[in-house]
């Protein structure tokens, strides 16, 4: 047992688990009693046992040959690779699909078990990088120590990140749109875009390329945080729910390898409850994360675009090096807007359709609607809609399999409400190319490839109640075995 599992810790964890279990006889006490905790990286020293074990495992994995499923190369290649040859499960990451959250959860789960084995630390759990916390916007310091297995040199990880001068602007690591959404797939898509894609694009180097990203050890602490958001999203309740009536989603099976290098298959239903099915929890999670199963209440919601109010009239819009302004003429629908703003259930949305680039653009565009001239444009502005960045979907050169353009939906209710007060007929929709902050100041990154937006529509969306007979608790699979 790891030295972190002191007796005190055991009692505390067992106590917490017992409380959860008392409310429900459906959970297996044994499976929760000492769930390893995925800890917050904030303030964690390079000498912390978690990071020491992580380094030890990476070192051992790098000594194995590429064809060994436990090797660092092979594990990274499961996500994506530019290596020649093809082995089972290579290049299978799910992006811009319904399986983004669940595929990456499975991927981290088996990766974590392999790290336990390769480090000889059976209680090891992947830490998470909470970049939403303003004190964690730079690359975590232990990952910047050259010579460490957690370090990746320029250009595979740009110097500005390794030196600590680069940081994320608040608008690029803003999960609020995703957290507010009630529909699972909308929330997942929004979180995949902001902060997930933005973090990849801002860091650049390996992280900026879907076929190389998982070679950087920071990839996994980034994804640990993205995985944590799934729990936090659900814990807000209010009808938020995993898509348990979606048979295709539930049954989707992916291939991985366990810590003995044996093939294992898992589906989305196997990974819905971290503590109960996968035996881990996140540091600082609210108790609702665990209550979720017990508080299953109808209704739950799906988001539908009910009507395109103002269809796009023009040619495609190209985003490049410069800030771009597209006027949105709202004169024809002006009278309808006040009623829509009053509606509890309906919202005005701006849809960007058919968004494509030939290669990864390497830039995050911030999007603002209806801001009067000379107002400050930042994430706090009521005119801030969100961000556009392409990491996977929409990038032609990254398509494994069939190419899919990207699509963005921004809730524009607040921005339009603010704009109406300024009596403009045409609302400026502004796209500002942005990069990471360098020494706290905005930077303008190079656009590697322009982005084309096929259509920009103003639409009405609403949340629709979905009634169903979905099981209250997902079918349990065999309890995952602990690594030996
Ligand atoms: Cu599958 Cu963050 O990438």
mmCIF file of N, CA, C and O and ligand atoms in Angstrom, residues 79 93-95 100 103-104 196 200 210 213 219 222-223 391, ligand 1:
data_model
loop_
_atom_site.group_PDB
_atom_site.id
_atom_site.type_symbol
_atom_site.label_atom_id
_atom_site.label_comp_id
_atom_site.label_asym_id
_atom_site.label_seq_id
_atom_site.Cartn_x
_atom_site.Cartn_y
_atom_site.Cartn_z
ATOM 1 N N UNK A 79 -4.425 7.652 -28.139
ATOM 2 C CA UNK A 79 -5.106 8.919 -28.389
ATOM 3 C C UNK A 79 -4.929 9.336 -29.838
ATOM 4 O O UNK A 79 -5.892 9.566 -30.558
ATOM 5 N N UNK A 93 -9.112 8.325 -30.337
ATOM 6 C CA UNK A 93 -9.737 9.339 -29.486
ATOM 7 C C UNK A 93 -11.018 9.873 -30.112
ATOM 8 O O UNK A 93 -11.157 9.899 -31.329
ATOM 9 N N UNK A 94 -11.935 10.261 -29.277
ATOM 10 C CA UNK A 94 -13.243 10.766 -29.720
ATOM 11 C C UNK A 94 -13.318 12.269 -29.473
ATOM 12 O O UNK A 94 -13.240 12.731 -28.334
ATOM 13 N N UNK A 95 -13.479 13.003 -30.549
ATOM 14 C CA UNK A 95 -13.596 14.460 -30.457
ATOM 15 C C UNK A 95 -14.739 14.934 -31.320
ATOM 16 O O UNK A 95 -14.915 14.442 -32.426
ATOM 17 N N UNK A 100 -17.032 12.128 -26.436
ATOM 18 C CA UNK A 100 -15.849 12.854 -25.959
ATOM 19 C C UNK A 100 -15.595 12.612 -24.468
ATOM 20 O O UNK A 100 -14.508 12.186 -24.069
ATOM 21 N N UNK A 103 -15.205 8.576 -23.615
ATOM 22 C CA UNK A 103 -13.981 7.944 -24.136
ATOM 23 C C UNK A 103 -12.766 8.410 -23.330
ATOM 24 O O UNK A 103 -11.935 7.610 -22.922
ATOM 25 N N UNK A 104 -12.655 9.705 -23.086
ATOM 26 C CA UNK A 104 -11.492 10.203 -22.354
ATOM 27 C C UNK A 104 -11.497 9.725 -20.897
ATOM 28 O O UNK A 104 -10.441 9.527 -20.310
ATOM 29 N N UNK A 196 -11.582 23.013 -22.978
ATOM 30 C CA UNK A 196 -10.714 21.936 -23.493
ATOM 31 C C UNK A 196 -9.878 22.315 -24.725
ATOM 32 O O UNK A 196 -8.655 22.259 -24.710
ATOM 33 N N UNK A 200 -5.569 23.290 -25.320
ATOM 34 C CA UNK A 200 -4.671 22.661 -26.300
ATOM 35 C C UNK A 200 -4.078 23.705 -27.243
ATOM 36 O O UNK A 200 -2.874 23.723 -27.493
ATOM 37 N N UNK A 210 -3.681 17.171 -32.261
ATOM 38 C CA UNK A 210 -4.403 16.016 -31.735
ATOM 39 C C UNK A 210 -3.617 14.710 -31.880
ATOM 40 O O UNK A 210 -3.736 13.798 -31.067
ATOM 41 N N UNK A 213 -0.683 15.181 -28.962
ATOM 42 C CA UNK A 213 -0.980 15.802 -27.664
ATOM 43 C C UNK A 213 -0.653 14.917 -26.464
ATOM 44 O O UNK A 213 -0.091 15.384 -25.465
ATOM 45 N N UNK A 219 -0.885 16.649 -20.689
ATOM 46 C CA UNK A 219 -2.155 16.252 -21.312
ATOM 47 C C UNK A 219 -3.078 15.606 -20.274
ATOM 48 O O UNK A 219 -4.268 15.890 -20.206
ATOM 49 N N UNK A 222 -4.566 17.858 -17.650
ATOM 50 C CA UNK A 222 -5.593 18.671 -18.318
ATOM 51 C C UNK A 222 -6.889 17.855 -18.420
ATOM 52 O O UNK A 222 -7.966 18.300 -18.039
ATOM 53 N N UNK A 223 -6.757 16.618 -18.883
ATOM 54 C CA UNK A 223 -7.960 15.810 -19.063
ATOM 55 C C UNK A 223 -8.585 15.368 -17.757
ATOM 56 O O UNK A 223 -9.789 15.126 -17.680
ATOM 57 N N UNK A 391 -9.503 22.399 -32.723
ATOM 58 C CA UNK A 391 -8.441 21.495 -32.299
ATOM 59 C C UNK A 391 -8.587 20.160 -33.025
ATOM 60 O O UNK A 391 -7.603 19.540 -33.405
HETATM 61 CU CU1 LIG B 1 -8.521 13.786 -26.972
HETATM 62 CU CU2 LIG B 1 -7.667 16.912 -25.098
HETATM 63 O O1 LIG B 1 -7.831 15.522 -26.358
#
